[in-house]
Tab-separated table of C-alpha atoms in Angstrom:
chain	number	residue	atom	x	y	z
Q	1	UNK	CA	0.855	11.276	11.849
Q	2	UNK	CA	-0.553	7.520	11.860
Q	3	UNK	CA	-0.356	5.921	8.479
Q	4	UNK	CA	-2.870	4.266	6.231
Q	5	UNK	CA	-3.982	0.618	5.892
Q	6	UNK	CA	-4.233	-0.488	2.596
Q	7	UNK	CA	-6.503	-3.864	1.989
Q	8	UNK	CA	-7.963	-6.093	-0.638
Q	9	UNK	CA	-8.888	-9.531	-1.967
Q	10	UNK	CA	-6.277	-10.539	-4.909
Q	11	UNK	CA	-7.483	-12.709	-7.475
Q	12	UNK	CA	-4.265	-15.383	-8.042
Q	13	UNK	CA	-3.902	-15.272	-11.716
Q	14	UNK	CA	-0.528	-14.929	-13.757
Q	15	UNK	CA	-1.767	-11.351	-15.316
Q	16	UNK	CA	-3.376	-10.230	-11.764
Q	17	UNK	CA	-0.151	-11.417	-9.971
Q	18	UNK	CA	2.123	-8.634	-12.421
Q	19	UNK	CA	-0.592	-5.831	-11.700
Q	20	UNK	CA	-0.320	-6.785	-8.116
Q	21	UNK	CA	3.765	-5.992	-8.364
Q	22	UNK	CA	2.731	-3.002	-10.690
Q	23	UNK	CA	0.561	-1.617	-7.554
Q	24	UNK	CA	3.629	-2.813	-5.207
Q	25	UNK	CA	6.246	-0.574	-6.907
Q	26	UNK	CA	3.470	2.353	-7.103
Q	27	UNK	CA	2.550	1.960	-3.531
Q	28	UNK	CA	6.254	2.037	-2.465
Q	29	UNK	CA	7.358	4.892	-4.637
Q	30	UNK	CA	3.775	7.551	-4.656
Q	31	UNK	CA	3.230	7.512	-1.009
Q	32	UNK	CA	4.198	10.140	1.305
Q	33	UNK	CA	3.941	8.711	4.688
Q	34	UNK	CA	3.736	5.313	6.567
Q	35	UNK	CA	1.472	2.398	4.856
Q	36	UNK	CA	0.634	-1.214	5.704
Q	37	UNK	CA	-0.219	-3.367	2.700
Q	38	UNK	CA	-2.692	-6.109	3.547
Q	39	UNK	CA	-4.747	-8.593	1.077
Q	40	UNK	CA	-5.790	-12.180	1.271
Q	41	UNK	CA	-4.890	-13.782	-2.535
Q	42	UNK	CA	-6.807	-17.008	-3.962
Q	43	UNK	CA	-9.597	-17.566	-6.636
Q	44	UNK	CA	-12.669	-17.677	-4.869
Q	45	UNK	CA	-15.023	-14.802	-5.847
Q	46	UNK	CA	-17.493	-15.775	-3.364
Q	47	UNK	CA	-15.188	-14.778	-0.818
Q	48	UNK	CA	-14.386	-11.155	-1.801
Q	49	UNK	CA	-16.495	-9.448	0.744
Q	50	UNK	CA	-15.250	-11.343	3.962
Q	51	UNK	CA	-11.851	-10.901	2.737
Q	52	UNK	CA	-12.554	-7.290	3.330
Q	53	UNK	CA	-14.409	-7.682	6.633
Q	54	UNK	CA	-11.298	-9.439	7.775
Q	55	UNK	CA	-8.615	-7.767	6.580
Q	56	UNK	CA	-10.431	-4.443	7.958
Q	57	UNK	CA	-11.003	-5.670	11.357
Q	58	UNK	CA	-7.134	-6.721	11.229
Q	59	UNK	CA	-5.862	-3.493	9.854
Q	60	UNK	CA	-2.895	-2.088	11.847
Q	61	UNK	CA	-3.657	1.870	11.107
Q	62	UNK	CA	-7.493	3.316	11.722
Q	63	UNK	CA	-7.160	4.764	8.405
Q	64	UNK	CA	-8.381	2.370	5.900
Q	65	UNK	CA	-8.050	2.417	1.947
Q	66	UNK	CA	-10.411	-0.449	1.046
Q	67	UNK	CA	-9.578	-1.147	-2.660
Q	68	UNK	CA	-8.245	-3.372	-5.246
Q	69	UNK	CA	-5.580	-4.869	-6.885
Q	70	UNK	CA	-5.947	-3.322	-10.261
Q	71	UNK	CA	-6.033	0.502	-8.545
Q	72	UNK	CA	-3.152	2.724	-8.999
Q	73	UNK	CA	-1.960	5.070	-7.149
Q	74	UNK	CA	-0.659	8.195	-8.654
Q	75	UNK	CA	2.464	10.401	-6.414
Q	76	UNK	CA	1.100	11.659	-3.339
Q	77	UNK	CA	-2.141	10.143	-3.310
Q	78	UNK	CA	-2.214	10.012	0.453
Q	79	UNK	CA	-0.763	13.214	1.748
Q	80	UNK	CA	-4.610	15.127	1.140
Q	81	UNK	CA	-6.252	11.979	2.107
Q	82	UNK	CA	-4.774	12.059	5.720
Q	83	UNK	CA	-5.809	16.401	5.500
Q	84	UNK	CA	-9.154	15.941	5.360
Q	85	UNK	CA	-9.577	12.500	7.005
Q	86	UNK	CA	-12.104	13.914	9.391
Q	87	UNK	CA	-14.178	15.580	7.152
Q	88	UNK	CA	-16.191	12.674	5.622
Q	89	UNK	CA	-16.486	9.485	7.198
Q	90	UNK	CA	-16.184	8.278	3.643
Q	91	UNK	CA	-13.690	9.674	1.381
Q	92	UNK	CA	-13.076	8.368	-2.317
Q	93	UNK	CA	-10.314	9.715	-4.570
Q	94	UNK	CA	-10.471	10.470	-8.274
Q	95	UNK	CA	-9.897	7.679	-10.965
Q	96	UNK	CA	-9.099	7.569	-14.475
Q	97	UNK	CA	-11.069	4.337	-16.002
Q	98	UNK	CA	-9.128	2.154	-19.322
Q	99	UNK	CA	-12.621	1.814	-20.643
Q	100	UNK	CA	-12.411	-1.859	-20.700
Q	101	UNK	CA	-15.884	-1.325	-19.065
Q	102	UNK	CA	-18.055	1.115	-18.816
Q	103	UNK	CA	-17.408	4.360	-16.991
Q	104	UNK	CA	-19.790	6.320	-14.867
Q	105	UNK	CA	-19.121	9.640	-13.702
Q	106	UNK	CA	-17.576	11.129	-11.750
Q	107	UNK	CA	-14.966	8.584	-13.267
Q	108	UNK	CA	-12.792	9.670	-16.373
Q	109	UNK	CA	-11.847	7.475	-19.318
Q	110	UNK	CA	-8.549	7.367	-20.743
Q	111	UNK	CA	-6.969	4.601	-21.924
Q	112	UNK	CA	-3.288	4.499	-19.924
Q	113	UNK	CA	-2.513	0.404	-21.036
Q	114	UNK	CA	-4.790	-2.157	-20.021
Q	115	UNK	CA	-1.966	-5.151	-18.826
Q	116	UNK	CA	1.285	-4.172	-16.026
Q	117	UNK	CA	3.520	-4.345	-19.192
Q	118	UNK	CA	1.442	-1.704	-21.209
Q	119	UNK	CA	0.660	0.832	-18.525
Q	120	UNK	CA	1.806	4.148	-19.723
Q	121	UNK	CA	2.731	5.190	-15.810
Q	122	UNK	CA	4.300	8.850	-16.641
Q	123	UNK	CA	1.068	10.169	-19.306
Q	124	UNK	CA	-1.123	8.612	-16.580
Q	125	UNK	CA	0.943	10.550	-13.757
Q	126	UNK	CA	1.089	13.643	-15.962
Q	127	UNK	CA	-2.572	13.321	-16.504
Q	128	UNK	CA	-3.745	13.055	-13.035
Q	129	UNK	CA	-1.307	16.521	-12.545
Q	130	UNK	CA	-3.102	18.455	-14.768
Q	131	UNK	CA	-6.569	17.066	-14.113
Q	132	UNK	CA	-5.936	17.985	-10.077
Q	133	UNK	CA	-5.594	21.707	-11.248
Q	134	UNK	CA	-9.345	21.584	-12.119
Q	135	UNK	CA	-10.717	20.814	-8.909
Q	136	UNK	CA	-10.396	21.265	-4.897
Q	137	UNK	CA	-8.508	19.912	-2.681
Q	138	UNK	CA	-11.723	18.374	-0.961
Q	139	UNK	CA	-14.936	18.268	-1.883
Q	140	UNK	CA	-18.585	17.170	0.338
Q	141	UNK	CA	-20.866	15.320	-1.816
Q	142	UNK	CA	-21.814	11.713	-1.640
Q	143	UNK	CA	-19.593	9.819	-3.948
Q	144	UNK	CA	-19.537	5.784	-3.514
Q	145	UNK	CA	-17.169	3.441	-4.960
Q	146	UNK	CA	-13.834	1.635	-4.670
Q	147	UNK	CA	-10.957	3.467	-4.138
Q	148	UNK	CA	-12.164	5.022	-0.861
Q	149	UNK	CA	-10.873	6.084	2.953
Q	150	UNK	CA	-12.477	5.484	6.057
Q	151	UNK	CA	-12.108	4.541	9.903
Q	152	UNK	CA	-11.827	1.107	11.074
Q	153	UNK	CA	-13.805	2.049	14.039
Q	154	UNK	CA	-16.696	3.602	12.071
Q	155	UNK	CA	-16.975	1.023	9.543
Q	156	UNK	CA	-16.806	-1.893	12.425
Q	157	UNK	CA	-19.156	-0.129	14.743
Q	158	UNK	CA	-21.451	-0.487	11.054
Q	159	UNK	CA	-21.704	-3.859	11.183
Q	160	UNK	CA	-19.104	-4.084	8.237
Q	161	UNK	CA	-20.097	-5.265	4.672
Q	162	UNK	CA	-23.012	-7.805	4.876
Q	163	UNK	CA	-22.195	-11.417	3.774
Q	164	UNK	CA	-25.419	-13.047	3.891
Q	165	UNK	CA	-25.897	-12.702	-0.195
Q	166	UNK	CA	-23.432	-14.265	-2.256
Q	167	UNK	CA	-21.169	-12.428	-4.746
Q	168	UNK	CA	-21.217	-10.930	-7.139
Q	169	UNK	CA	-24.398	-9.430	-5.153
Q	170	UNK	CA	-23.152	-5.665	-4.233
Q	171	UNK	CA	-22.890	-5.870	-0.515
Q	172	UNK	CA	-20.962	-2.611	-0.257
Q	173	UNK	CA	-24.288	-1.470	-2.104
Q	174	UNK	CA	-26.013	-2.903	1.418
Q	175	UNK	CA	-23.687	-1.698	3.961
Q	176	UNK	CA	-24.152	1.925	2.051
Q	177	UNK	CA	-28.218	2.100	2.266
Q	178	UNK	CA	-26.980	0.900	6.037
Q	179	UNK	CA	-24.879	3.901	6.378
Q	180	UNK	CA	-26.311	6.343	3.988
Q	181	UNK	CA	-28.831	8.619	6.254
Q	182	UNK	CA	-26.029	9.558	8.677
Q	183	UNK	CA	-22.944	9.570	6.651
Q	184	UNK	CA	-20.898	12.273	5.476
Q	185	UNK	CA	-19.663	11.757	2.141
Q	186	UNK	CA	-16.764	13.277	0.064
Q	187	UNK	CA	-14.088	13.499	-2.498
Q	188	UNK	CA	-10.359	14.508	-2.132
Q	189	UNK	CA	-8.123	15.133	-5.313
Q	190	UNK	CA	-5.866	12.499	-5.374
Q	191	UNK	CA	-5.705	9.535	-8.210
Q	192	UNK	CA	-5.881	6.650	-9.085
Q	193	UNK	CA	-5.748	4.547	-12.402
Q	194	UNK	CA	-8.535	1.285	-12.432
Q	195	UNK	CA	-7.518	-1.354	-14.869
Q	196	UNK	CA	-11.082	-2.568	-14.458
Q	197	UNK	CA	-10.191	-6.045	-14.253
Q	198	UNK	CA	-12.822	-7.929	-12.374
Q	199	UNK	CA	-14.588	-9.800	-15.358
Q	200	UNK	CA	-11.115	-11.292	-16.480
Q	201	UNK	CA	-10.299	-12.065	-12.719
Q	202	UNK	CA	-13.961	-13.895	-11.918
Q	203	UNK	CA	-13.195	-15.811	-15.522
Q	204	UNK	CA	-15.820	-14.283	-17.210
Q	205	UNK	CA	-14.071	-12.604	-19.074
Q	206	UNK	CA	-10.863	-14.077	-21.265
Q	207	UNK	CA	-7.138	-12.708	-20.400
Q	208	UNK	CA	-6.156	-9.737	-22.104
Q	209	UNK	CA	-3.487	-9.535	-24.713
């Protein structure tokens, strides 16, 4: 079975740089099967959504993950994805949220660390066990937001995510009312913990402690 392209834009900061090894060690040790790791790193927000477009259109595997730095994977994450890969044309996972933000549903909030050094990996990986015994394997439904699956194919043959409005407007927002009418949405159990770290990696926000 092919493997899974993983992409994002990485904000170069000292803190980002440590969650980006954090994700590293995660990525190496919770997934099953084959996996490229892709991402462009430098400080330019404005440049988050080519980044993507590029990297995508670059990605060795059709199956993409399009995410972020500061996304976590728990053990096994990718074994259901690559089950039910043809059953949406967009497929996002489950995610425990720190709360540094706020949290819409479907999201959960529990607060696993908020820095690399304080991120409580086995409660977190414990967690997402128990929480997976509450739901399906897959489920149809249209769920939209970062981490998710798709084809390289499909989302190129889209068009891609729209660049024409500069960041931090939500072009993935645009390429989605693109998409939408067509699309077949859904939601497989696997996790994923979101530091939720985009206002201290844009600089509006000041470094965490």
């Amino acid at each position: 079975m092919e493997g899974i392209s993983i992409v994002f834009p990485h904000a170069d900061n000292p803190e980002n740089n440590r969650v980006l090894e954090l994700q590293k060690k995660l990525l190496r040790e919770n997934t099953k099967g084959k996996y490229q790791l892709s991402y462009l790193s430098g400080n330019q927000k404005e440049d988050v959504y080519p980044a993507w477009n590029w990297l995508i259109s670059r990605a060795k595997y059709d199956l993409v993950l399009w995410t972020n730095t500061d996304l976590l994977p728990a053990p096994n994450w990718d074994i259901l994805v690559k089950k039910y890969q043809d059953k949406a044309d967009w497929l996002s996972m489950r995610v425990v949220e720190c709360g540094q933000i706020g949290v819409a549903f479907p999201m959960i909030e529990r607060d696993f660390g908020i820095t690399a050094s304080s991120f409580e990996r086995k409660q977190f990986e414990y967690f997402a066990e128990e929480e997976s015994k509450k739901h399906p394997e897959f489920e149809e439904g249209f769920v939209w937001y970062c981490p998710s699956v798709f084809k390289k194919k499909w989302f190129l043959d889209n068009g891609g995510f729209p660049t024409d409005k500069p960041y931090p407007y939500p072009n993935d927002s645009l390429f989605r009312q693109k998409v939408e009418k067509g699309c077949r949405f859904g939601v497989v159990n696997s996790w994923f913990y979101h530091l939720q770290r985009a206002g201290e990696n844009s600089g509006e926000k000041k470094e965490r402690k």
